[in-house]
Short mmCIF file of C-alpha atoms and ligand atoms in Angstrom, two decimals:
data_model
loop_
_atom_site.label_atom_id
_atom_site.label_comp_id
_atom_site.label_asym_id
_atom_site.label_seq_id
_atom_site.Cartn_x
_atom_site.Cartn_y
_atom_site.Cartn_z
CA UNK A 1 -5.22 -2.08 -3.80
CA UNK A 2 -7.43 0.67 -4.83
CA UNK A 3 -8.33 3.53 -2.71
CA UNK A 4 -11.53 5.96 -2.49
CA UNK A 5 -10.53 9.71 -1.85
CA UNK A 6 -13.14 12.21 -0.40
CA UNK A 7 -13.02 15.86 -0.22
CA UNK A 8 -15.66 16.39 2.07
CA UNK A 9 -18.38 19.21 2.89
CA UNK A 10 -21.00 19.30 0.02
CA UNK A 11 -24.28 18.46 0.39
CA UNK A 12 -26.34 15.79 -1.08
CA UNK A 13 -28.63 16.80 -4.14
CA UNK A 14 -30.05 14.14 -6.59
CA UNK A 15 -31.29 10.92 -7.10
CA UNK A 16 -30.32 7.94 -6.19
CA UNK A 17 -31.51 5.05 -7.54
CA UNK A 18 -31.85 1.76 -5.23
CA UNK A 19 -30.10 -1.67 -6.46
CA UNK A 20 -31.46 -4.69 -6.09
CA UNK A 21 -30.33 -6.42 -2.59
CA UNK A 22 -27.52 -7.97 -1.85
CA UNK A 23 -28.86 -10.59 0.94
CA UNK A 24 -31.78 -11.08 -1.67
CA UNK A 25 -29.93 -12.03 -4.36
CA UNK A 26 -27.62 -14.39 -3.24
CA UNK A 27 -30.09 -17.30 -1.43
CA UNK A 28 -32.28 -16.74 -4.37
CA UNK A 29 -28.99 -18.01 -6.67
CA UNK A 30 -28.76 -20.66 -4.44
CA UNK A 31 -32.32 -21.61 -5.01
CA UNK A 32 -32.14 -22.31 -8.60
CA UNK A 33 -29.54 -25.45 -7.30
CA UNK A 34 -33.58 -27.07 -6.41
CA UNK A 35 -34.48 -27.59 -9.60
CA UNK A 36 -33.66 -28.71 -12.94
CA UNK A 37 -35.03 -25.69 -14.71
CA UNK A 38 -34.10 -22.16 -15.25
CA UNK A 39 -34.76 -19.73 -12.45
CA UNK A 40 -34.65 -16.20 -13.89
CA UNK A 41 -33.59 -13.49 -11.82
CA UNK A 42 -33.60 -10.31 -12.40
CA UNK A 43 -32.61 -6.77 -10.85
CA UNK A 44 -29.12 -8.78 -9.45
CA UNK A 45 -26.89 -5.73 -8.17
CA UNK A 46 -23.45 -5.98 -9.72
CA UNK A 47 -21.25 -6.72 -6.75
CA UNK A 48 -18.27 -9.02 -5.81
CA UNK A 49 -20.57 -11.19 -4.01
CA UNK A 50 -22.73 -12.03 -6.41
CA UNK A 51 -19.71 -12.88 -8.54
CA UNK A 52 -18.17 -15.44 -5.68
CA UNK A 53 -21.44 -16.67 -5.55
CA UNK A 54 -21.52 -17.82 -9.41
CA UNK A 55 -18.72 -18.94 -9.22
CA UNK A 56 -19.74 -21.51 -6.00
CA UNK A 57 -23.11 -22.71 -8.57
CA UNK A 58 -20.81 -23.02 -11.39
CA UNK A 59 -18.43 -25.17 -9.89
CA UNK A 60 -21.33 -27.46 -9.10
CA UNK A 61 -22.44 -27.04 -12.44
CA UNK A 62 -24.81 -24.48 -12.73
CA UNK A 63 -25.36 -23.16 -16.21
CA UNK A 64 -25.34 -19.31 -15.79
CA UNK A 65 -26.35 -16.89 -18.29
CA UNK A 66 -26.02 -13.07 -18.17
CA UNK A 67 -27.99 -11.25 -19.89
CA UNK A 68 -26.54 -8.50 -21.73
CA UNK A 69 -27.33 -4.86 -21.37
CA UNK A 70 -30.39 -3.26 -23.32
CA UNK A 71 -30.72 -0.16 -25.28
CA UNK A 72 -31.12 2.76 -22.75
CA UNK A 73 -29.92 1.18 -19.59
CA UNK A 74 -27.59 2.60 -17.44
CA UNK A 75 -24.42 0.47 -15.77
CA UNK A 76 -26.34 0.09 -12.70
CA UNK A 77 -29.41 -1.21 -13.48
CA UNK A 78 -29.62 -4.41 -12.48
CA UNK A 79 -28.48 -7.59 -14.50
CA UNK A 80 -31.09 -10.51 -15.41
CA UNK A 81 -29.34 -13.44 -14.53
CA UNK A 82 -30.67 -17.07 -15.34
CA UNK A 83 -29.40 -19.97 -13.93
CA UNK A 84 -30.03 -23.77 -14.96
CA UNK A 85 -28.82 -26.26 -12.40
CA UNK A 86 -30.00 -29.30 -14.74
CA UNK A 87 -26.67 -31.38 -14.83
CA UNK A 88 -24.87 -31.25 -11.13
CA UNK A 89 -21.89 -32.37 -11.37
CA UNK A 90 -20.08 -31.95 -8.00
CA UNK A 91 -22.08 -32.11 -4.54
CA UNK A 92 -19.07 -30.46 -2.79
CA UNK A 93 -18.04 -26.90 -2.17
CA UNK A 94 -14.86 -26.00 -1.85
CA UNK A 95 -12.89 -24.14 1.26
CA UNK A 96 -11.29 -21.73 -1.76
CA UNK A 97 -14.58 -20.98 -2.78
CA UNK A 98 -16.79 -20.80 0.48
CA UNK A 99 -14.27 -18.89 2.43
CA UNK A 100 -14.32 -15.10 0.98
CA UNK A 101 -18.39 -15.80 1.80
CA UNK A 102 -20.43 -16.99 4.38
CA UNK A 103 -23.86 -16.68 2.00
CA UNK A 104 -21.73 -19.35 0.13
CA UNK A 105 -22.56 -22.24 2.94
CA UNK A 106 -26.43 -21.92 2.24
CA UNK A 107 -25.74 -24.36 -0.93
CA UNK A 108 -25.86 -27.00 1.50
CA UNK A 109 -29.86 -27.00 1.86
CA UNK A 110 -30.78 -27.74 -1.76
CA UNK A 111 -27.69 -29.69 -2.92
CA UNK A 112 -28.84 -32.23 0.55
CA UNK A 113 -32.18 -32.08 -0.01
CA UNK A 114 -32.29 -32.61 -4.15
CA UNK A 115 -29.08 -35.16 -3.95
CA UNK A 116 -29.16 -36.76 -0.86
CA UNK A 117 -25.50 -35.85 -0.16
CA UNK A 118 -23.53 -32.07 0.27
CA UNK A 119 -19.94 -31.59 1.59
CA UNK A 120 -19.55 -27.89 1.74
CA UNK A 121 -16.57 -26.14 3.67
CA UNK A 122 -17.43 -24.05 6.72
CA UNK A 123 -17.75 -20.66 6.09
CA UNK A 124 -15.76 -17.43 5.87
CA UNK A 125 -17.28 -13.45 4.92
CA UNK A 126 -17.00 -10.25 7.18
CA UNK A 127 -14.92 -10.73 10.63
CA UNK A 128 -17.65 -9.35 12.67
CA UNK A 129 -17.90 -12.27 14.89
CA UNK A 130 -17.82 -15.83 15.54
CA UNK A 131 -20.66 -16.21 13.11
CA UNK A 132 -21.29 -19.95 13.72
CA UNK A 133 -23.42 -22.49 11.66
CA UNK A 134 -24.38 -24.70 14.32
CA UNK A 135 -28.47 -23.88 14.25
CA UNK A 136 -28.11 -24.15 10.30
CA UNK A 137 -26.75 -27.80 10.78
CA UNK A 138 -29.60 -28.45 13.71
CA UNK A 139 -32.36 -27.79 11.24
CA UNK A 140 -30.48 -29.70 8.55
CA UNK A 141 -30.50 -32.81 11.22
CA UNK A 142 -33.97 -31.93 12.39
CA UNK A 143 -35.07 -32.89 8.89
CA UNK A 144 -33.29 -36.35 8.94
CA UNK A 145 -29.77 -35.27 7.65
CA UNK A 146 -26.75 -36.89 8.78
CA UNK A 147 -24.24 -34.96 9.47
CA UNK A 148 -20.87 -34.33 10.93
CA UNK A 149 -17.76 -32.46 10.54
CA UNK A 150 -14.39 -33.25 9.05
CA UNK A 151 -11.28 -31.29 8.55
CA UNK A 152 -13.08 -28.34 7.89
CA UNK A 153 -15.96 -29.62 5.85
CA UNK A 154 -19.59 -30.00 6.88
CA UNK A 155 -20.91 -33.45 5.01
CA UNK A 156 -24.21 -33.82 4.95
CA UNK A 157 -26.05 -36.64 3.62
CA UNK A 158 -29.56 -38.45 3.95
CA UNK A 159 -30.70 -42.05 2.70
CA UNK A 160 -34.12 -41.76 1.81
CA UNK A 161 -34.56 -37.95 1.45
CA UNK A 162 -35.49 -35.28 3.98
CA UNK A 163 -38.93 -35.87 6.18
CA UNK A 164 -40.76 -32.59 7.44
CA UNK A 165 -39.85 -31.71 11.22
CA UNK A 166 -40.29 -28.87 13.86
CA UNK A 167 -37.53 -26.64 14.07
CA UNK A 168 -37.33 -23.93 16.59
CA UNK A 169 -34.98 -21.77 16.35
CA UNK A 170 -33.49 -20.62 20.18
CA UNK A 171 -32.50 -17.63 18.32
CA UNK A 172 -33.33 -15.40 15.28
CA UNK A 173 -30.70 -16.33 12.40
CA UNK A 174 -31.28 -15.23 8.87
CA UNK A 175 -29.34 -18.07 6.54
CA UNK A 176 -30.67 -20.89 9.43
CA UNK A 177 -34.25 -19.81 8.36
CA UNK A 178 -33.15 -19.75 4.70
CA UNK A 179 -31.56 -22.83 4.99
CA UNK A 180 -34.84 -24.58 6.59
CA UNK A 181 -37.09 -22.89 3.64
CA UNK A 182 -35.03 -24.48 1.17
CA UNK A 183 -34.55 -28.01 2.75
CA UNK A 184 -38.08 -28.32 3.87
CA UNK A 185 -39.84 -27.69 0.87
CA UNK A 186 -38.36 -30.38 -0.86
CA UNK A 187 -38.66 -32.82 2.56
CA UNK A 188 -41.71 -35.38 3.11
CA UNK A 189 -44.49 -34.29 4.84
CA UNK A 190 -44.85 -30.78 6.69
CA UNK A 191 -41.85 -28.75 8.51
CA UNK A 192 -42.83 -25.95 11.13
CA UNK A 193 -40.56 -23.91 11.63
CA UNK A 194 -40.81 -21.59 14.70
CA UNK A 195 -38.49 -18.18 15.73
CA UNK A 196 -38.22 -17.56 11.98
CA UNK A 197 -36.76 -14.44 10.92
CA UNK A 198 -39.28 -12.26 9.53
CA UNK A 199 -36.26 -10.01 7.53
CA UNK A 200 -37.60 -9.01 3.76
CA UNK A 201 -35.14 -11.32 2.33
CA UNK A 202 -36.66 -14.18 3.60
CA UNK A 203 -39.87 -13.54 2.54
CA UNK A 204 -38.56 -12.33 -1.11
CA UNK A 205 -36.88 -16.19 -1.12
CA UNK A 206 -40.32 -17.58 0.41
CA UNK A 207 -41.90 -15.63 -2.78
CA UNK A 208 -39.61 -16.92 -5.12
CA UNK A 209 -39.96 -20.66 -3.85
CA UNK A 210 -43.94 -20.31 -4.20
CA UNK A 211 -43.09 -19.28 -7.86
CA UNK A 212 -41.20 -22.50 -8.02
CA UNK A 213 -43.91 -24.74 -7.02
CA UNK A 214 -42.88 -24.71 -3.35
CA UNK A 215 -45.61 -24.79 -0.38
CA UNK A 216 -45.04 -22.15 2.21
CA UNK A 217 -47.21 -20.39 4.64
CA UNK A 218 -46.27 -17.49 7.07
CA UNK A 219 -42.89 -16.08 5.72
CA UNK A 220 -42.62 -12.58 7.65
CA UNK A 221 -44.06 -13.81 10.59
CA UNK A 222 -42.01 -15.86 13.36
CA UNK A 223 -43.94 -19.21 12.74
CA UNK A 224 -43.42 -20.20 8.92
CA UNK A 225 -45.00 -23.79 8.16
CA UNK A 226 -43.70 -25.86 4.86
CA UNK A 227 -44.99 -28.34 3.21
CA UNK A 228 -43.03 -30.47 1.30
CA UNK A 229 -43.33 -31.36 -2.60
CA UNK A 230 -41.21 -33.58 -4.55
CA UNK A 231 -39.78 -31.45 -7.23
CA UNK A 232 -39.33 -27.73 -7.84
CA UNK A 233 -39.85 -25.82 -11.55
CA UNK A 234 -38.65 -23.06 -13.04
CA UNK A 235 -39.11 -19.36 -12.30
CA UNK A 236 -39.29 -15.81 -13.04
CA UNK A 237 -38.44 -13.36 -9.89
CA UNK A 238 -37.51 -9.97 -9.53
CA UNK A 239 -34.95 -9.22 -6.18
CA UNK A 240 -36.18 -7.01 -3.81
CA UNK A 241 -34.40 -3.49 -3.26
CA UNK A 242 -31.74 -3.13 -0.76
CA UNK A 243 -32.99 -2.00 2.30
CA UNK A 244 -29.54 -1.54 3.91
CA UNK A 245 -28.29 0.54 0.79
CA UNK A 246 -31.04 3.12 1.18
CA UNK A 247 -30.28 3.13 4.36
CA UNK A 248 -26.89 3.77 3.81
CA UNK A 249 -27.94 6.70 1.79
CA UNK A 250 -30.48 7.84 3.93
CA UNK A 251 -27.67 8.24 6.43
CA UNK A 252 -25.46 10.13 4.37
CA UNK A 253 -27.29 12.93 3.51
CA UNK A 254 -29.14 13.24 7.12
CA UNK A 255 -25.36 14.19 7.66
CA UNK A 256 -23.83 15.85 5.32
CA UNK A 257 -27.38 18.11 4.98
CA UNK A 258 -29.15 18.42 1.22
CA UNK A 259 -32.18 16.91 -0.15
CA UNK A 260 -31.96 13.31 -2.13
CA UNK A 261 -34.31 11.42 -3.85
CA UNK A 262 -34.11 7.32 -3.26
CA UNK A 263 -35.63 5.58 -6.22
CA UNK A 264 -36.68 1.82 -6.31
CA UNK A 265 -37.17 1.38 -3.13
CA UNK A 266 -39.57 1.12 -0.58
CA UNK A 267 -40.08 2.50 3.13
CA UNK A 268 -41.78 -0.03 4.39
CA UNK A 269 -38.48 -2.35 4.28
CA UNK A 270 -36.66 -0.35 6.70
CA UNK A 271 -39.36 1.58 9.05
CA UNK A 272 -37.58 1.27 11.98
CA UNK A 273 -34.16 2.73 10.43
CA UNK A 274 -36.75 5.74 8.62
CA UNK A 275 -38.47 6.57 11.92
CA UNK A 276 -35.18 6.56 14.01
CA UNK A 277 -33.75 8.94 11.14
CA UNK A 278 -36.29 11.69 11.56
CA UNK A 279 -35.99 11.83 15.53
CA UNK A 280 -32.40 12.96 14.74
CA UNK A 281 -33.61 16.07 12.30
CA UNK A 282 -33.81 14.71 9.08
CA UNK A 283 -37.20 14.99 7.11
CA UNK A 284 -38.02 11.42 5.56
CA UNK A 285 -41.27 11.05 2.82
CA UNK A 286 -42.90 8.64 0.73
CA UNK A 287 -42.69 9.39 -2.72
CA UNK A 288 -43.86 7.78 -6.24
CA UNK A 289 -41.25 4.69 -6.26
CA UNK A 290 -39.13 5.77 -3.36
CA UNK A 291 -38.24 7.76 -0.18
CA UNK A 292 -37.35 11.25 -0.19
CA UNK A 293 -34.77 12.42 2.60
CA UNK A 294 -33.93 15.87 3.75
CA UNK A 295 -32.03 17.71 6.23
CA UNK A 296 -31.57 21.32 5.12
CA UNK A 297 -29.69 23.45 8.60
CA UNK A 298 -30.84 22.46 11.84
CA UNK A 299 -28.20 20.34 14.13
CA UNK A 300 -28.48 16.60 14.20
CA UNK A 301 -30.00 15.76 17.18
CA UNK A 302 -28.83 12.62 18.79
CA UNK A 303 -30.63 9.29 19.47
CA UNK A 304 -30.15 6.05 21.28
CA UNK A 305 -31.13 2.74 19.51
CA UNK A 306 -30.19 -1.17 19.68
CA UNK A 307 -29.93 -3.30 16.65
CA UNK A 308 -32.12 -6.41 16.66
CA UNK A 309 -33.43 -8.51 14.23
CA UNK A 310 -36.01 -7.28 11.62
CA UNK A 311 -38.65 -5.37 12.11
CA UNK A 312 -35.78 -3.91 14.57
CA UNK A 313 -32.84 -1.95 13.45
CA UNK A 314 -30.90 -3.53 11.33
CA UNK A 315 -27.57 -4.44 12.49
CA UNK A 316 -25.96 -3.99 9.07
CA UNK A 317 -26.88 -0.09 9.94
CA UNK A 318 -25.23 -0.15 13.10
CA UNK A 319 -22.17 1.58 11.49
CA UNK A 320 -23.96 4.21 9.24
CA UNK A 321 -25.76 5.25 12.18
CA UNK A 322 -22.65 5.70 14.01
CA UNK A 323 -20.91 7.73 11.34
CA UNK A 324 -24.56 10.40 11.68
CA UNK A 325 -24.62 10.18 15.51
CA UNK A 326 -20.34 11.37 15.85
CA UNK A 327 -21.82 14.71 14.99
CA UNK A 328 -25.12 15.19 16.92
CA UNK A 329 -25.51 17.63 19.56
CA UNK A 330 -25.21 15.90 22.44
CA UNK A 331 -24.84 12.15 23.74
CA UNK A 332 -25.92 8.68 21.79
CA UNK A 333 -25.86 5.38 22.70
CA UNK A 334 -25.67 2.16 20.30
CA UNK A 335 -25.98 -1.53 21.66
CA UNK A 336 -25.36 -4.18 19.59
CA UNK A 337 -27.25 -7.33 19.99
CA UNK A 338 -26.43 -9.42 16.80
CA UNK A 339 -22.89 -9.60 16.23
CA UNK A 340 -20.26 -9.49 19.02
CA UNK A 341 -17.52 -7.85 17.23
CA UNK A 342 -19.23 -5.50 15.35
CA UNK A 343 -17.44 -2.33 16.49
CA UNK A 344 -14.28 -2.41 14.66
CA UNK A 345 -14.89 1.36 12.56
CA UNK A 346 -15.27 2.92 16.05
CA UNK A 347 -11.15 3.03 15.61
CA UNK A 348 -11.50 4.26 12.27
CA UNK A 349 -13.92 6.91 13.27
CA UNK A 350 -11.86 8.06 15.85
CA UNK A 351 -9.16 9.07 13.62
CA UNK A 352 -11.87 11.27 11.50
CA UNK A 353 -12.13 13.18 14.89
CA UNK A 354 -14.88 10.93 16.31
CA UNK A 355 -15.31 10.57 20.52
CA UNK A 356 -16.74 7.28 20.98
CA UNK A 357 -16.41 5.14 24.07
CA UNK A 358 -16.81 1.18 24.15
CA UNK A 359 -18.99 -0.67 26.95
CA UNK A 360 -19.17 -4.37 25.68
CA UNK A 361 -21.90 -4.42 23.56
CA UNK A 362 -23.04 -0.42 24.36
CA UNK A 363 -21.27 2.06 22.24
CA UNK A 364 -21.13 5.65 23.43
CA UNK A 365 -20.94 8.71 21.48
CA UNK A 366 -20.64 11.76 22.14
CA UNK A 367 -20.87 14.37 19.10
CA UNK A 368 -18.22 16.25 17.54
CA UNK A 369 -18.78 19.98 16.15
CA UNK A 370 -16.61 18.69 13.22
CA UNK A 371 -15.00 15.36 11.68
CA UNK A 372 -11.83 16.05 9.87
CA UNK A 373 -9.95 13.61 7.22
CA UNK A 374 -7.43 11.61 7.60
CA UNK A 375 -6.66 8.04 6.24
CA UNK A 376 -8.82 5.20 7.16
CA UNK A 377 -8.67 1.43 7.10
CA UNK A 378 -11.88 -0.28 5.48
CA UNK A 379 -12.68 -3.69 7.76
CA UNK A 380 -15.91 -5.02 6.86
CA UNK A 381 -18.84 -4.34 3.98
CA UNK A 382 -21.03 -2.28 6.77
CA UNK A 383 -17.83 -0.62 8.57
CA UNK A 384 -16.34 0.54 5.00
CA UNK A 385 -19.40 2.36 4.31
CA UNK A 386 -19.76 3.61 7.49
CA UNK A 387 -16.15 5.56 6.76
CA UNK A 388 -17.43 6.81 3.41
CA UNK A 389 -20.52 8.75 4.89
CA UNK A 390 -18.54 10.30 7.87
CA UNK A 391 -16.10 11.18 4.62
CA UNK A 392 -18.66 13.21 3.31
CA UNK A 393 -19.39 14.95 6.06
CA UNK A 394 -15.88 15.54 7.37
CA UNK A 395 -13.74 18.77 6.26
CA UNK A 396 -10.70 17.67 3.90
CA UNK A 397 -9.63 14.74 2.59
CA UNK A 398 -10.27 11.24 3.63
CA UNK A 399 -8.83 8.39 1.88
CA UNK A 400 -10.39 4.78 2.39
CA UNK A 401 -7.74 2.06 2.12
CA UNK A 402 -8.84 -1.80 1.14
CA UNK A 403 -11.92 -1.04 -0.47
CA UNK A 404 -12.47 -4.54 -1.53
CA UNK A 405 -14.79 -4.54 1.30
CA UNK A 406 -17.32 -1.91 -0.09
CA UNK A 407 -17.09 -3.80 -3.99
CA UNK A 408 -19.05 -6.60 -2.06
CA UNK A 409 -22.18 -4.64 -1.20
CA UNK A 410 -22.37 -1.22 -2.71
CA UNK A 411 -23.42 -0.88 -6.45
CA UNK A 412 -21.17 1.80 -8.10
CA UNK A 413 -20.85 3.76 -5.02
CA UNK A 414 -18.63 6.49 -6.26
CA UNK A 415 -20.95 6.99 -9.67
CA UNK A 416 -24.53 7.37 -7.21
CA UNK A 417 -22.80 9.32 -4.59
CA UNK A 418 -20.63 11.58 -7.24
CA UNK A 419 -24.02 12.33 -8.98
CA UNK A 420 -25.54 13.66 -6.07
CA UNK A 421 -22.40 16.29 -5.63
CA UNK A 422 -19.98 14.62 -3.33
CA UNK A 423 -16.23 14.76 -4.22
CA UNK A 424 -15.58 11.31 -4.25
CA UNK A 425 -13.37 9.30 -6.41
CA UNK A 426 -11.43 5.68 -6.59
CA UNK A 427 -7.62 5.59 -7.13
CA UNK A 428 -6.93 2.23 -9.03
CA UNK A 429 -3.36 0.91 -8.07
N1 LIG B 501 -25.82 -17.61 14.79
C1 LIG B 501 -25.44 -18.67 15.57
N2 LIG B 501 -25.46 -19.90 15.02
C2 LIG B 501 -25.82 -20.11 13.73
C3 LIG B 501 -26.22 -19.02 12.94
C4 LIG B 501 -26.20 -17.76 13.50
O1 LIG B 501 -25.10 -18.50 16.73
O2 LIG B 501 -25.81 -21.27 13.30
C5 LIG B 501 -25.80 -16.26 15.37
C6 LIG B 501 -24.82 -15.34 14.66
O3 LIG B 501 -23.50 -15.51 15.13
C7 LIG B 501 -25.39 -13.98 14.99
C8 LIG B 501 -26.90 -14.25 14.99
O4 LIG B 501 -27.06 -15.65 15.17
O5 LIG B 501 -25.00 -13.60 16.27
C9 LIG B 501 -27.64 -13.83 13.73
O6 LIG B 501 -26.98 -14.36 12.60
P1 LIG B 501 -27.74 -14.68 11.24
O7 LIG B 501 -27.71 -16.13 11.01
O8 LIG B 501 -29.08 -14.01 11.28
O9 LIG B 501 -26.83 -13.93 10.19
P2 LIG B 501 -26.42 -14.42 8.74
O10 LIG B 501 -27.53 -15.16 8.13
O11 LIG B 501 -25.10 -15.03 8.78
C10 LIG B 501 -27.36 -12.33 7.48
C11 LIG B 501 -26.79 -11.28 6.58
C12 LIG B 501 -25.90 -10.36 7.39
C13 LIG B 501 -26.75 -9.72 8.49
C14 LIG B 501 -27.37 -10.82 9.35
C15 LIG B 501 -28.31 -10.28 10.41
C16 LIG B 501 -26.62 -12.32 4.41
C17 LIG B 501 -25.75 -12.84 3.33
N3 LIG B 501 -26.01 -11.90 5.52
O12 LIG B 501 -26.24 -13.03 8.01
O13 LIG B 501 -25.46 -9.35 6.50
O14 LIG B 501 -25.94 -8.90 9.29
O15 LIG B 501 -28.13 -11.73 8.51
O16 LIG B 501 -29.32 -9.53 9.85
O17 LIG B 501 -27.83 -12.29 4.27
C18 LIG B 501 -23.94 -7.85 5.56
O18 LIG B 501 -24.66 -7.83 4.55
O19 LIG B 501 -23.02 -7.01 5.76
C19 LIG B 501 -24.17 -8.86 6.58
C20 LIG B 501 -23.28 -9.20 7.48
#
């Protein structure tokens, strides 16, 4: 399995440039199962999960073409991806498939509400929690699908095609308000649906869906109202830039100190994350296309924050912001409100050096005047990362075991961080 070495110490000086995101990408894919045309997409990051995720359509028969690269682009810009779901030939979704992602379970909305009938296997992706599906299959069955659960298999099915409901959500959930986009604009009638999450991604699906001839009023707000058509057309859409990757990188060189340029992205995505960032030192601009960060001497001041759904911060920054806050001057506090096992690189940290004490869902940390390397275990796509950035920051070596995780989410990571000066490097084996 391959490994990522760090010698750590430099500072961050560059540019970075932004992919396109992740949790953008992948329900957009799974539009193009509600029509018969092409769907175009283009600025997909190249990650693992986008690869599962082809794999799901083109088991159901999804024609997928990628296009190839053009003169003067670099390996990461994004791939154009276009995907023609005219012939389905398989309504079901296998476990094999499904399991390595939980993104992978959202087929279920178009393939019930374009073919009456979807058997897709409950869902696996990062052990951060029990990470249910029960409020996806309450909106499914709000909107007239039967449904129930067998050996491991959610089977969904409706006789005369989905009819336009209210859904309320009792809490905020990202793929059950992707889920009710997708079945309810291809439902009878008018769907309200109510405790929507108001996250960029859903409103960069919402977008997308418009394109395709779908009615939708309100995504980014908390009351989104649908109403139904009978069939979906083609599309051109660009994905939005990951917010949690500039984050990410944001985070990294408020630690390790230096001055680094984020291209293709915007600020407005991640405000809260931005704003928390420069009550801990760091200096964070606007600038033409992107987000300048700096942090040039001065101690990192520490900060106490929860993670809540968006415009909050971001849960899948909980562990970057952990990494900054083991070496602020003083005492932080984290509380996690979204996943309940979401603290699993507070181990890992600890080897690094890190003092952090668990309360439930309240992390405590108290700063460190150094990190030092050591070998760490990679658990999930947000904790990996988490390990690179205190890596960076930390004196010596550190060596990140099961990468796997970070090849999900991070768009040649080593190449945009090595750029910018870090010593960082992957060991194949
Ligand atoms: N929940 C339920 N029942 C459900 C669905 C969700 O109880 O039927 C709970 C979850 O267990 C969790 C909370 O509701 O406690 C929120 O979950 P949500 O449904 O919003 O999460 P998700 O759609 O499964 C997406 C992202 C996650 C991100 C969360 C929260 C994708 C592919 N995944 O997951 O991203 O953490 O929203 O913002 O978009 C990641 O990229 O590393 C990642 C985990």
């Amino acid at each position: 399995m391959d490994r990522i070495h760090i010698t750590g110490g430099t500072q961050l000086n560059g540019v970075i440039p932004i992919s396109g995101a992740k949790n953008a990408a992948l329900p957009l894919m799974i539009a193009s199962l509600m029509t018969g045309e092409t769907l175009e997409l283009v600025n997909v990051p190249r990650l693992a999960d986008i690869t599962s995720l082809l794999r799901i359509l083109g088991n159901h028969g999804v024609d997928q073409m990628v296009v190839g690269k053009r003169p003067g682009q670099t390996t990461e810009a994004g791939q154009t991806i276009r995907l023609t779901a005219s012939n389905i030939i398989d309504t079901t979704a296998p476990y094999e498939l499904v399991s390595t992602m939980r993104a992978g379970f959202w087929v279920i909305a178009p393939l019930l509400a374009r073919f009456g009938e979807a058997k897709v296997s409950l869902p696996g992706g990062c052990a951060i929690g029990t990470r249910p599906v029960d409020l996806l299959i309450k909106a499914l069955e709000a909107l007239g699908a039967q449904v129930e659960i067998d050996a491991g298999y959610v089977i969904a099915k409706t006789k005369n095609g989905l009819r336009g409901a209210e859904i309320d959500f009792p809490k905020v959930t990202v793929g059950g308000t992707h889920v009710a986009l997708m079945a309810a604009s291809l439902a009878y009638g008018t769907t309200v649906i109510d405790n929507a999450a108001r996250e960029p991604e859903v409103v960069d699906l919402a977008e997308c869906l418009i394109k395709m001839g779908a009615r939708i009023e309100g995504a980014g707000t908390s009351r989104i109202v649908v109403e139904g058509v009978a069939r979906l057309g083609g599309a051109r859409h660009e994905v939005l830039p990951d917010r949690i990757e500039t984050g990410t990188y944001a985070m990294a060189v408020a630690m390790t100190g230096g001055d680094i340029v984020l291209e293709n992205t915007r600020a407005d995505l991640l405000s809260s994350a931005l704003d928390l960032l420069g009550t801990t030192g760091a200096e964070v601009s606007s600038v033409a296309n992107g987000i300048r960060v700096r942090r040039n001497g001065g101690g990192i001041h520490p900060a106490d924050v929860t993670t809540d759904p968006f415009p909050g911060f971001p849960t899948d920054l909980q562990a970057q912001f952990m990494a900054l806050m083991t070496l602020a001057k003083g005492q932080s506090t984290i509380r996690e409100t979204i996943f309940e096992n979401r603290f699993m690189h507070v181990q890992e940290l600890a080897r690094l050096g890190a003092k952090i004490r668990l309360d439930g869902d309240l992390a405590i940390i108290e700063g460190v005047e150094r990190l030092k390397g050591a070998p760490v275990m990679a658990t999930d796509l947000r904790a990996s990362v988490s390990l690179v950035i205190a890596g960076l920051a930390a004196e010596g070596e550190t060596q990140i075991n099961r990468v796997y995780h970070l090849d999900r989410g991070f768009e040649a990571l080593e190449a945009k961080l090595g750029r910018c000066g870090a010593e960082i490097r992957r060991v194949r084996s």
